[in-house]
XYZ file of C-alpha atoms in Angstrom:
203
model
C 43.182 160.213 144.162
C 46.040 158.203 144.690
C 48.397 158.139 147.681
C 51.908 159.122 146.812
C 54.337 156.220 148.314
C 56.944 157.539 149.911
C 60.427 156.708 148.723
C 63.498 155.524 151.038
C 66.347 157.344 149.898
C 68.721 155.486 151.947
C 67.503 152.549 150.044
C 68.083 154.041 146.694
C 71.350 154.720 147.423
C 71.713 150.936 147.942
C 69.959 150.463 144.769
C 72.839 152.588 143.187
C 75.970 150.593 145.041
C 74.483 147.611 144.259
C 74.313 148.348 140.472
C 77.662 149.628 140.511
C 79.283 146.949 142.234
C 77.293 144.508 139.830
C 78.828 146.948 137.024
C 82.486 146.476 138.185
C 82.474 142.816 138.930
C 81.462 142.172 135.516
C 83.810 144.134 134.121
C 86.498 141.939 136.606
C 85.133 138.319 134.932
C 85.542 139.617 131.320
C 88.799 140.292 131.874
C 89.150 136.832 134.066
C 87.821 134.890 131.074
C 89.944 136.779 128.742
C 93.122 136.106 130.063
C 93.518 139.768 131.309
C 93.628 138.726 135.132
C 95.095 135.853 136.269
C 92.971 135.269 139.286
C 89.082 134.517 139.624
C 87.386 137.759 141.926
C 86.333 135.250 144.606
C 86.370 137.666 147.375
C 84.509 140.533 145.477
C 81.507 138.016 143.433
C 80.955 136.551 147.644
C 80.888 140.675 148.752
C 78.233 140.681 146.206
C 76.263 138.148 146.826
C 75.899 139.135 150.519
C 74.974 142.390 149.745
C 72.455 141.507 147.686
C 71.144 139.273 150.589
C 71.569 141.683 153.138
C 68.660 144.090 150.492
C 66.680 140.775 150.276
C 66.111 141.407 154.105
C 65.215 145.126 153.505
C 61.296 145.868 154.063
C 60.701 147.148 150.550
C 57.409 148.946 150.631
C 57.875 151.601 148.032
C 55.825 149.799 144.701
C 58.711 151.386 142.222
C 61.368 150.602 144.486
C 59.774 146.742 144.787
C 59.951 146.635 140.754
C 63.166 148.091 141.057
C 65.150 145.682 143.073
C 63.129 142.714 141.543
C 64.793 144.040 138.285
C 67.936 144.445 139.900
C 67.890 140.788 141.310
C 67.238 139.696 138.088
C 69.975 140.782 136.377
C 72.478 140.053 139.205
C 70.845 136.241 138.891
C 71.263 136.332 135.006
C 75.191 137.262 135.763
C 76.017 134.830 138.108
C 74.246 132.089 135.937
C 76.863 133.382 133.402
C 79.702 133.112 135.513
C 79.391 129.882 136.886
C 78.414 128.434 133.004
C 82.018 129.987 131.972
C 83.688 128.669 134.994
C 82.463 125.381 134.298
C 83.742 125.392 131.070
C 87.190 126.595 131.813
C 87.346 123.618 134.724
C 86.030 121.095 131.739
C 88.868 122.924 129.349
C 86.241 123.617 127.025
C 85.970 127.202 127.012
C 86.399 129.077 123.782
C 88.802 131.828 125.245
C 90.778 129.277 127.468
C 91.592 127.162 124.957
C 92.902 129.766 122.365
C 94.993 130.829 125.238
C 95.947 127.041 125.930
C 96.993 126.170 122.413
C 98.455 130.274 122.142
C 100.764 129.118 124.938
C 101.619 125.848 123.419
C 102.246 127.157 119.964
C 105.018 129.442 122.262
C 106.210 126.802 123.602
C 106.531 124.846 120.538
C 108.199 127.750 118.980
C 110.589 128.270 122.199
C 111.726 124.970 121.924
C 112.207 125.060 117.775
C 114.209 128.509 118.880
C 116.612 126.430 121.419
C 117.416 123.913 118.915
C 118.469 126.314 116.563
C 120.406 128.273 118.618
C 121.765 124.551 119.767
C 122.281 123.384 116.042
C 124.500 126.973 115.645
C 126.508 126.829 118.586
C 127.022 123.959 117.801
C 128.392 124.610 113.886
C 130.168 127.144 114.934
C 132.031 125.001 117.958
C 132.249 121.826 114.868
C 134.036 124.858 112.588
C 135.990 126.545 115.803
C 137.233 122.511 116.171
C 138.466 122.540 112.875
C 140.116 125.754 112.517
C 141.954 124.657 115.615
C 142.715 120.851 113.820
C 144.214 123.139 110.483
C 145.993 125.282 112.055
C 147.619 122.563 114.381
C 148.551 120.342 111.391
C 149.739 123.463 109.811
C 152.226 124.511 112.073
C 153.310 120.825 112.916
C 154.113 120.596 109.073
C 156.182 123.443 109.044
C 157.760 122.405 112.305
C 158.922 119.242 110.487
C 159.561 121.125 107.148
C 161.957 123.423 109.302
C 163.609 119.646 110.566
C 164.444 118.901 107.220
C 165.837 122.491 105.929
C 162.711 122.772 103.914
C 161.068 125.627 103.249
C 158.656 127.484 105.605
C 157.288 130.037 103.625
C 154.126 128.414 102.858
C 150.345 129.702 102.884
C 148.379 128.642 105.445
C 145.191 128.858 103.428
C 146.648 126.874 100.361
C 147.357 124.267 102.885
C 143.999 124.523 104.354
C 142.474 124.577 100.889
C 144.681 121.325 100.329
C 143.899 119.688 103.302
C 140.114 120.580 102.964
C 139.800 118.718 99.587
C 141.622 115.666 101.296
C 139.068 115.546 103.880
C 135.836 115.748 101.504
C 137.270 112.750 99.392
C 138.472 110.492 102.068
C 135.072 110.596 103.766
C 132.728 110.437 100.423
C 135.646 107.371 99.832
C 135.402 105.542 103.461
C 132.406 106.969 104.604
C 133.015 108.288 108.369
C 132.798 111.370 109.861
C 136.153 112.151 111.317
C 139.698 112.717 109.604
C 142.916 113.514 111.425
C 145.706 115.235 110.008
C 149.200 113.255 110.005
C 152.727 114.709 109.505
C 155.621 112.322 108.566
C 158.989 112.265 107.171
C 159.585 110.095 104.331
C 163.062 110.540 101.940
C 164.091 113.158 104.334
C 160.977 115.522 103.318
C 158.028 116.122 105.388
C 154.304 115.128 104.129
C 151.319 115.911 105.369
C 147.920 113.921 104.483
C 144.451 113.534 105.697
C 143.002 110.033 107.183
C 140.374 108.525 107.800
C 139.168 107.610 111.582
C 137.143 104.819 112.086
C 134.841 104.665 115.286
C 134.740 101.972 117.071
C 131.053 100.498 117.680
């Protein structure tokens, strides 16, 4: 018959941490190589791989406990040749995950900077349109400054003048082609006139 080996439960219990901490650390690279966690676990995948030297030093004579940690050390080997294959790849930028996050974060970034432009283009419409509100009404009441000069009347419609004015200013530059008109106010025959004109830029 047989002898019955005896078990050491002090090294089962080993067994057990060391599958567990095998367990967790895996679970702390797939979220590594997913983007989940910023920072390799250095310190923990080291803590492993001392403890599984320190049971490498253990005298193991229990023949199911032998098998056992051979198994053990087997998978732990399988994981850490995973690891280190993934880590290469991420250093070499060619890892599948890594570079959906790379060209995730550049698409963002191309998209950030399409947003700032746009938000640029519309301040900047709207501070082109606050410009010209300010350069209609300023002709405006400058006309009817000089209308009141020449015992004209006053009672005029700022937006028919606008109107006016805004016609003047889409002909003169489809006529002299530039991008700037100024309004000017004179007197002529004792009656004020206001026109739009052109303004050339000097190159």
């Amino acid at each position: 018959m047989a002898k019955v080996q005896k078990k050491d439960v002090k090294l089962n219990n080993k067994f057990e941490e060391l599958e567990r901490k095998m367990f967790l650390l895996k679970i702390q690279y797939e979220k590594y190589f997913s983007g989940l966690e910023r920072i390799e676990p250095l310190k923990e995948r080291e803590d492993l791989r001392r403890f599984v030297r320190e049971l490498m030093q253990e005298p193991i004579t229990n023949t199911m406990q032998k098998h056992k940690f051979r198994t053990l050390k087997a998978r732990y080997n399988s994981m850490e040749l995973y690891w280190q294959r993934n880590i290469t790849m991420i250093e070499r930028g060619t890892h599948p995950k890594m570079k959906f996050r790379t060209n995730r974060r550049e698409q963002q970034q191309r998209d950030a900077a399409i947003k700032r432009q746009e938000m640029a283009d519309r301040r900047k419409r709207f501070s082109d349109r606050q410009k010209q509100e300010l350069a209609y009404k300023s002709a405006f009441d400058t006309f009817i400054e000089a209308r009141n000069k020449c015992g004209q009347s006053t009672d005029l419609s700022y937006n028919a003048i606008k109107e006016s004015l805004s016609k003047q200013v889409r002909s003169i530059k489809s006529q002299y082609k530039c991008d700037r008109v100024k309004f000017r106010v004179s007197i002529e025959g004792g009656k004020a006139k206001m026109k739009a004109v052109p303004v050339r830029d000097e190159k």
